[in-house]
Amino acid sequence: SGLSGRRRGRVSRPDPDVRGGAADNDAEGDDPQIVAYEWRSNRDGVLSTERQFTRLAASLAFGEHIITFRARDNEGVWSEEVQVTIQVQPYQVFLPLTIR
């Protein structure tokens, strides 16, 4: 998967996107095939059910998110979850101040 083990990251809204991607499925013959994916935030719920996704950071709640990924094969077996922790912070805009 695009996530491995436990990692930490930081996202400042609204600038970057949150992206995820699972490795290609290289199963052959009678090997189980991956048929479903799930990317989930502990704060915002399911982010995507696609192999790869991009989500605007501005669409996520402020604060710490634990993002989990798992995949299901054609036999109905879900993989172990992998996680990454990210911190979504408010985007600060500083405007010039003019005093007359």
Short mmCIF file of C-alpha atoms in Angstrom, two decimals:
data_model
loop_
_atom_site.label_atom_id
_atom_site.label_comp_id
_atom_site.label_asym_id
_atom_site.label_seq_id
_atom_site.Cartn_x
_atom_site.Cartn_y
_atom_site.Cartn_z
CA SER A 1 0.00 0.00 0.00
CA GLY A 2 0.96 3.65 -0.14
CA LEU A 3 1.12 3.66 3.67
CA SER A 4 3.50 1.53 5.65
CA GLY A 5 3.67 1.25 9.40
CA ARG A 6 2.94 4.30 11.53
CA ARG A 7 4.03 7.69 10.24
CA ARG A 8 3.34 11.28 11.12
CA GLY A 9 2.75 14.22 8.81
CA ARG A 10 1.39 17.74 8.75
CA VAL A 11 -1.09 19.33 6.37
CA SER A 12 -1.81 23.06 6.32
CA ARG A 13 -5.19 23.94 4.85
CA PRO A 14 -6.00 24.83 2.11
CA ASP A 15 -2.65 24.48 0.40
CA PRO A 16 -1.75 20.80 -0.08
CA ASP A 17 -3.86 17.85 -1.07
CA VAL A 18 -4.07 14.62 0.88
CA ARG A 19 -3.15 11.73 -1.42
CA GLY A 20 -3.18 8.00 -1.03
CA GLY A 21 -2.28 5.14 -3.30
CA ALA A 22 -2.05 1.38 -3.03
CA ALA A 23 0.50 -0.70 -4.90
CA ASP A 24 -0.59 -2.47 -8.08
CA ASN A 25 -2.15 -5.88 -7.60
CA ASP A 26 0.29 -8.40 -9.09
CA ALA A 27 -1.67 -11.56 -8.25
CA GLU A 28 -1.76 -14.18 -11.00
CA GLY A 29 -3.81 -17.26 -11.84
CA ASP A 30 -5.80 -18.56 -8.87
CA ASP A 31 -4.25 -16.04 -6.45
CA PRO A 32 -6.78 -13.80 -4.69
CA GLN A 33 -7.44 -10.53 -6.53
CA ILE A 34 -7.92 -7.22 -4.72
CA VAL A 35 -11.48 -6.05 -5.37
CA ALA A 36 -12.08 -3.31 -2.76
CA TYR A 37 -10.12 -0.56 -1.03
CA GLU A 38 -10.90 1.64 1.96
CA TRP A 39 -9.16 4.83 3.11
CA ARG A 40 -10.64 6.14 6.38
CA SER A 41 -10.04 9.05 8.74
CA ASN A 42 -10.88 8.55 12.40
CA ARG A 43 -12.38 12.09 12.34
CA ASP A 44 -14.04 12.38 8.93
CA GLY A 45 -14.95 8.78 8.11
CA VAL A 46 -14.38 7.14 4.73
CA LEU A 47 -12.16 9.27 2.48
CA SER A 48 -12.16 6.97 -0.56
CA THR A 49 -12.89 3.47 -1.79
CA GLU A 50 -10.56 3.76 -4.79
CA ARG A 51 -7.03 2.37 -5.14
CA GLN A 52 -5.68 5.92 -5.41
CA PHE A 53 -7.26 9.20 -4.34
CA THR A 54 -6.63 12.88 -3.85
CA ARG A 55 -8.60 14.91 -1.33
CA LEU A 56 -8.37 18.64 -0.70
CA ALA A 57 -6.94 19.29 2.75
CA ALA A 58 -9.56 22.03 3.09
CA SER A 59 -12.23 19.31 3.17
CA LEU A 60 -10.78 17.76 6.35
CA ALA A 61 -11.52 18.84 9.91
CA PHE A 62 -8.75 20.67 11.78
CA GLY A 63 -6.69 18.55 14.15
CA GLU A 64 -5.06 15.15 14.24
CA HIS A 65 -6.29 12.43 11.89
CA ILE A 66 -5.36 8.77 11.90
CA ILE A 67 -5.70 7.67 8.29
CA THR A 68 -6.10 3.92 7.82
CA PHE A 69 -5.96 1.84 4.66
CA ARG A 70 -7.12 -1.71 4.00
CA ALA A 71 -7.97 -3.84 0.97
CA ARG A 72 -10.34 -6.79 0.42
CA ASP A 73 -9.74 -9.70 -1.92
CA ASN A 74 -12.26 -11.61 -4.05
CA GLU A 75 -12.58 -14.20 -1.26
CA GLY A 76 -13.94 -11.53 1.11
CA VAL A 77 -10.81 -11.32 3.29
CA TRP A 78 -9.71 -7.84 4.43
CA SER A 79 -6.01 -7.05 4.82
CA GLU A 80 -4.48 -5.79 8.02
CA GLU A 81 -4.84 -2.03 8.36
CA VAL A 82 -1.90 0.31 7.98
CA GLN A 83 -1.98 3.80 9.43
CA VAL A 84 -0.49 7.24 9.08
CA THR A 85 -1.13 10.14 11.45
CA ILE A 86 -1.44 13.64 10.01
CA GLN A 87 -2.08 17.01 11.62
CA VAL A 88 -4.40 19.34 9.68
CA GLN A 89 -3.76 22.93 10.71
CA PRO A 90 -5.65 26.12 9.88
CA TYR A 91 -4.24 28.08 7.00
CA GLN A 92 -3.23 31.57 8.10
CA VAL A 93 -3.42 34.50 5.74
CA PHE A 94 -1.58 37.70 6.60
CA LEU A 95 -2.88 40.73 4.74
CA PRO A 96 -0.95 43.98 4.47
CA LEU A 97 -2.14 46.61 6.94
CA THR A 98 -2.44 50.22 5.78
CA ILE A 99 -3.00 52.94 8.37
CA ARG A 100 -3.96 56.41 7.14
#
